[in-house]
Structure formats: C-alpha cells, structure tokens
Amino acid sequence: MAEIKCVGILTSGGDAPAMNAAIRAVTRAAIYNGFEVKGIMRGYRGLITGEIFPMKTQNVSNIIQQGGTILKTARCKEFTTPEGRQIAYDTMQKEGIDALVVIGGDGSLTGARIFASEYNIPIVGLPGTIDNDLYGTDTTIGYDTALNTIMEATDKIRDTASSHERLFFIEVMGRNAGFLALNGAIATGAEAAIIPEIATEVDQLAELIQNGFRKSKNSSIVLVAESELTGGAMGLAERVKNEYPQYDVRVTILGHIQRGGSPTASDRILASRMGEAAINALLEGQRNIMVGIQNDELVYVPFTKAIRNDKPINRDLLNTIKILSI
Ligand code: ADP
C-alpha cells in the first residue's frame, strides 16, 4: 500500500455539535504523527470545486467549544454520480491527498463506502450525527448535546404545560430513529415517546390515550420523533383533535435548535477520542471503516456494517417511561 503523506478532512451531511472537536482532534493527531493535513470545504462539494486549504495546528485553535463546523457542510448531488466522484478523485490527486477522514452520518458514510470501492483510497469515517443511528457504535458525535438541548427545552415547556391542563407534543429530530425521543422522554419525565421503530406494530397514540394520564398530574408531555412513520407532532395533534376532542393539545417543534450550541463534555471527549483514533486507524493500515465506541472501547466498524444495519433501540426503555410516569 502506498505511503500516506497527506490526509484530507471533510464534514458532510447534517451538521452536529462537536464536529469541530473532531476536526481539531484529527488535525492535531495527524500533525503529531507527521502527516500533512488539508481541510476540504463543504463536504464532498469541496472535492468537486477544489475548495481545499492546508490545515496547521493553529487552524483548529479555540474551536473545541464551538457548535457547527468550521469546514462547513453541504449536500452534494454531483458526488452521487460516477462522473462527480471521478472529478473528486482527480482533485485529490492534484492536491496530493492520499487518505480521507469523513465526518458525517449515514449518507456521508455511504458516499465514502462507494468512493472507496471505486478508487484505491483509504477512508476512515467518524459518526457525526445527532440521530445516533449508526450501527456498531453506542453513541455518535453530537447526540449527547442534542439530547441535552431537548431536555432543557422540554423542561421549559413543562413549566407552561403544567400551568394549563394540556397535552403537549414536542417534536424532536430522528427521521428513522427514536433515540432522541426515547432518551429525551426519560430525561424529562415525559409521559411517552412516539418513535418510528414501533410505528408499524402498535398505534402508539391510541395506546397512550387508553392508558390515561396520571390523575395527580395536570399536564402531559409526549416526545415525538419527526418521521412519516409517526406522523410527526402535527399529524398526531390533528388526530387528537378529530379522535379525542376532550384533550387540549399543543405542539412544539424543536427544529434546528437541536443541531446547534456548544457541545457537552461527553461529546467533546467522544469527538477527541474518535478523531485521534481515525489517525491511528490510518497508521495501522485500516481503511473503509468507521470508528465506533462500544462499552467505552474504541472499535473499527466496516462501512458496510455501520450503514447497512438498522441500529436497534432498547425496547425496555419504553417500559421504563411507562412505569416512571404513573
Ligand atoms: P448524512 O451524512 O447526515 O446522513 P446525507 O444523507 O444528506 O447526510 O448525505 C450527505 C452527502 O453524502 C450527500 O449530499 C452526498 O454527497 C453523499 N452521499 C449520500 N448518499 C450517497 C450515495 N449513495 N452515493 C454517493 N454519495 C452519497
């Protein structure tokens, strides 16, 4: 295998808190180990447009605490075509980039897998997504911060909800995965979580109403994962109005505040460890793997495993919510 001299870094897809901490860790660990580093702007788009610049240790100073990503992120349609990927490869050759570290979610790592199967490039992925929906890692970069943002927002909504006798649906992100809704519900003492994973098995709304709400409580909060499968908070509120008009229902969609903000300590530590591990993986000759964490141990997960498998939710947590909200 050709020797790696220069590592390119990019962030792609949906942004997540602590992506900057990951960029910092990858850059510094790479420089520490004698690699040259280049930053690629706007995800795969930068490989098409050639927006690439050399990264020194100072370029990543003072960013560990910042949300967002200094490398920006984008969705790049051209990279999904073989012609686009050919341009991306040519750009890498021109820039002398021998290996890539891709920080992103399911889509970004799918792109990485395809790119690596077509060209002989070592690529290491880092799971950067608030959704926590990548298989083979207990948690992903940005998930803990998003969960804390949901917790703070929901606590505030609880104050107003309990001043009225209201049923509140709070919509959180997680198009295909209920991790944020499920753990957000536990962290806030919500009455229920409505998640896509079990949407085809049970009518979660009917079950919720049938269980009734705690008599001693004058408000009910339900966290809903935004998903066609759950119907989203608006869809569910519409159903309540039609099917259970005795309830006074309100909706809050948390939206993009879930992606922003200064990362939590957990996310900064995770991103720092994973960033260093990405460079160690390249030094060990690993390629086409995602760095994951399992029981606090860093692991290498083949791309095919990380993106092809649905990460299962812990179903016991649904019961925990039920028991603790009686
Ligand atoms: P995320 O990484 O957050 O899941 P997306 O699904 O939007 O975000 O993917 C980010 C980018 O990854 C896309 O804009 C595209 O450039 C690339 N990508 C996604 N899927 C593929 C694919 N099947 N083939 C090639 N590139 C892809």
mmCIF file of N, CA and C and ligand atoms in Angstrom, residues 12-15 19 43-45 73-81 85 102-115 128-129 131 133-134 259, ligand 1:
data_model
loop_
_atom_site.group_PDB
_atom_site.id
_atom_site.type_symbol
_atom_site.label_atom_id
_atom_site.label_comp_id
_atom_site.label_asym_id
_atom_site.label_seq_id
_atom_site.Cartn_x
_atom_site.Cartn_y
_atom_site.Cartn_z
ATOM 1 N N SER A 12 -19.694 16.355 6.379
ATOM 2 C CA SER A 12 -20.697 16.234 5.320
ATOM 3 C C SER A 12 -22.072 15.919 5.899
ATOM 4 N N GLY A 13 -23.098 16.286 5.148
ATOM 5 C CA GLY A 13 -24.478 15.979 5.571
ATOM 6 C C GLY A 13 -24.942 16.905 6.667
ATOM 7 N N GLY A 14 -25.841 16.399 7.512
ATOM 8 C CA GLY A 14 -26.364 17.221 8.606
ATOM 9 C C GLY A 14 -25.268 17.562 9.599
ATOM 10 N N ASP A 15 -25.196 18.819 10.031
ATOM 11 C CA ASP A 15 -24.146 19.165 10.993
ATOM 12 C C ASP A 15 -24.536 18.663 12.382
ATOM 13 N N MET A 19 -18.586 18.417 15.915
ATOM 14 C CA MET A 19 -17.847 18.131 14.674
ATOM 15 C C MET A 19 -16.528 18.906 14.704
ATOM 16 N N GLY A 43 -18.083 19.573 2.632
ATOM 17 C CA GLY A 43 -18.258 18.144 2.384
ATOM 18 C C GLY A 43 -17.689 17.729 1.040
ATOM 19 N N TYR A 44 -18.386 16.803 0.386
ATOM 20 C CA TYR A 44 -17.875 16.289 -0.890
ATOM 21 C C TYR A 44 -17.847 17.377 -1.960
ATOM 22 N N ARG A 45 -18.619 18.428 -1.744
ATOM 23 C CA ARG A 45 -18.634 19.510 -2.739
ATOM 24 C C ARG A 45 -17.245 20.116 -2.925
ATOM 25 N N THR A 73 -20.619 22.413 5.876
ATOM 26 C CA THR A 73 -21.099 21.136 5.373
ATOM 27 C C THR A 73 -22.097 21.417 4.260
ATOM 28 N N ALA A 74 -22.341 20.414 3.462
ATOM 29 C CA ALA A 74 -23.279 20.613 2.357
ATOM 30 C C ALA A 74 -23.787 19.251 1.923
ATOM 31 N N ARG A 75 -24.832 19.302 1.142
ATOM 32 C CA ARG A 75 -25.262 18.077 0.474
ATOM 33 C C ARG A 75 -24.817 18.229 -0.980
ATOM 34 N N CYS A 76 -24.202 17.217 -1.521
ATOM 35 C CA CYS A 76 -23.607 17.331 -2.857
ATOM 36 C C CYS A 76 -24.147 16.237 -3.762
ATOM 37 N N LYS A 77 -25.033 16.644 -4.651
ATOM 38 C CA LYS A 77 -25.677 15.691 -5.554
ATOM 39 C C LYS A 77 -24.679 15.098 -6.548
ATOM 40 N N GLU A 78 -23.765 15.956 -6.978
ATOM 41 C CA GLU A 78 -22.817 15.519 -8.010
ATOM 42 C C GLU A 78 -21.994 14.312 -7.542
ATOM 43 N N PHE A 79 -21.711 14.272 -6.245
ATOM 44 C CA PHE A 79 -20.886 13.178 -5.721
ATOM 45 C C PHE A 79 -21.620 11.838 -5.781
ATOM 46 N N THR A 80 -22.938 11.885 -5.954
ATOM 47 C CA THR A 80 -23.683 10.618 -6.032
ATOM 48 C C THR A 80 -23.593 10.013 -7.442
ATOM 49 N N THR A 81 -22.939 10.719 -8.371
ATOM 50 C CA THR A 81 -22.777 10.173 -9.731
ATOM 51 C C THR A 81 -21.326 9.729 -9.935
ATOM 52 N N ARG A 85 -17.732 11.654 -8.825
ATOM 53 C CA ARG A 85 -16.689 11.023 -7.997
ATOM 54 C C ARG A 85 -15.352 10.978 -8.737
ATOM 55 N N VAL A 102 -13.735 11.261 6.859
ATOM 56 C CA VAL A 102 -15.063 11.808 6.587
ATOM 57 C C VAL A 102 -15.870 11.805 7.878
ATOM 58 N N ILE A 103 -16.346 12.989 8.270
ATOM 59 C CA ILE A 103 -17.154 13.092 9.492
ATOM 60 C C ILE A 103 -18.584 13.375 9.068
ATOM 61 N N GLY A 104 -19.481 12.438 9.330
ATOM 62 C CA GLY A 104 -20.860 12.649 8.888
ATOM 63 C C GLY A 104 -21.748 11.486 9.275
ATOM 64 N N GLY A 105 -22.946 11.511 8.751
ATOM 65 C CA GLY A 105 -23.936 10.497 9.089
ATOM 66 C C GLY A 105 -23.990 9.381 8.056
ATOM 67 N N ASP A 106 -25.107 8.698 8.100
ATOM 68 C CA ASP A 106 -25.349 7.544 7.253
ATOM 69 C C ASP A 106 -25.083 7.816 5.763
ATOM 70 N N GLY A 107 -25.621 8.936 5.261
ATOM 71 C CA GLY A 107 -25.464 9.275 3.839
ATOM 72 C C GLY A 107 -24.005 9.528 3.499
ATOM 73 N N SER A 108 -23.330 10.289 4.335
ATOM 74 C CA SER A 108 -21.926 10.627 4.077
ATOM 75 C C SER A 108 -21.050 9.376 4.076
ATOM 76 N N LEU A 109 -21.326 8.465 4.987
ATOM 77 C CA LEU A 109 -20.514 7.248 5.047
ATOM 78 C C LEU A 109 -20.867 6.305 3.897
ATOM 79 N N THR A 110 -22.108 6.383 3.421
ATOM 80 C CA THR A 110 -22.478 5.602 2.223
ATOM 81 C C THR A 110 -21.668 6.111 1.033
ATOM 82 N N GLY A 111 -21.590 7.432 0.900
ATOM 83 C CA GLY A 111 -20.784 8.023 -0.166
ATOM 84 C C GLY A 111 -19.330 7.592 -0.053
ATOM 85 N N ALA A 112 -18.812 7.584 1.174
ATOM 86 C CA ALA A 112 -17.421 7.191 1.414
ATOM 87 C C ALA A 112 -17.194 5.737 0.998
ATOM 88 N N ARG A 113 -18.154 4.899 1.341
ATOM 89 C CA ARG A 113 -18.016 3.472 1.009
ATOM 90 C C ARG A 113 -17.952 3.278 -0.510
ATOM 91 N N ILE A 114 -18.844 3.971 -1.225
ATOM 92 C CA ILE A 114 -18.883 3.830 -2.689
ATOM 93 C C ILE A 114 -17.590 4.380 -3.308
ATOM 94 N N PHE A 115 -17.162 5.533 -2.843
ATOM 95 C CA PHE A 115 -15.937 6.171 -3.356
ATOM 96 C C PHE A 115 -14.734 5.235 -3.165
ATOM 97 N N GLY A 128 -20.716 11.315 12.807
ATOM 98 C CA GLY A 128 -21.123 12.654 13.233
ATOM 99 C C GLY A 128 -22.580 12.872 12.889
ATOM 100 N N THR A 129 -23.447 12.636 13.847
ATOM 101 C CA THR A 129 -24.886 12.835 13.631
ATOM 102 C C THR A 129 -25.602 12.906 14.973
ATOM 103 N N ASP A 131 -28.551 12.038 15.417
ATOM 104 C CA ASP A 131 -29.589 10.999 15.465
ATOM 105 C C ASP A 131 -29.166 9.694 16.153
ATOM 106 N N ASP A 133 -27.923 7.112 14.845
ATOM 107 C CA ASP A 133 -28.494 5.985 14.107
ATOM 108 C C ASP A 133 -27.462 5.175 13.320
ATOM 109 N N LEU A 134 -26.208 5.202 13.751
ATOM 110 C CA LEU A 134 -25.223 4.375 13.044
ATOM 111 C C LEU A 134 -24.950 3.110 13.842
ATOM 112 N N ARG A 259 -29.550 21.112 16.636
ATOM 113 C CA ARG A 259 -28.245 20.882 15.993
ATOM 114 C C ARG A 259 -27.164 21.820 16.522
HETATM 115 P P1 ADP B 1 -25.904 12.466 6.401
HETATM 116 O O1 ADP B 1 -24.462 12.157 6.220
HETATM 117 O O2 ADP B 1 -26.135 13.450 7.522
HETATM 118 O O3 ADP B 1 -26.769 11.216 6.502
HETATM 119 P P2 ADP B 1 -26.904 12.959 3.656
HETATM 120 O O4 ADP B 1 -27.725 11.723 3.594
HETATM 121 O O5 ADP B 1 -27.500 14.217 3.162
HETATM 122 O O6 ADP B 1 -26.388 13.300 5.120
HETATM 123 O O7 ADP B 1 -25.569 12.690 2.823
HETATM 124 C C1 ADP B 1 -24.561 13.666 2.719
HETATM 125 C C2 ADP B 1 -23.860 13.586 1.391
HETATM 126 O O8 ADP B 1 -23.233 12.311 1.240
HETATM 127 C C3 ADP B 1 -24.764 13.709 0.169
HETATM 128 O O9 ADP B 1 -25.082 15.025 -0.151
HETATM 129 C C4 ADP B 1 -23.882 13.093 -0.906
HETATM 130 O O10 ADP B 1 -22.904 13.999 -1.343
HETATM 131 C C5 ADP B 1 -23.206 11.953 -0.137
HETATM 132 N N1 ADP B 1 -23.957 10.712 -0.358
HETATM 133 C C6 ADP B 1 -25.066 10.275 0.279
HETATM 134 N N2 ADP B 1 -25.523 9.125 -0.241
HETATM 135 C C7 ADP B 1 -24.674 8.811 -1.266
HETATM 136 C C8 ADP B 1 -24.597 7.762 -2.230
HETATM 137 N N3 ADP B 1 -25.490 6.768 -2.258
HETATM 138 N N4 ADP B 1 -23.591 7.790 -3.131
HETATM 139 C C9 ADP B 1 -22.671 8.775 -3.121
HETATM 140 N N5 ADP B 1 -22.706 9.806 -2.259
HETATM 141 C C10 ADP B 1 -23.672 9.834 -1.336
#
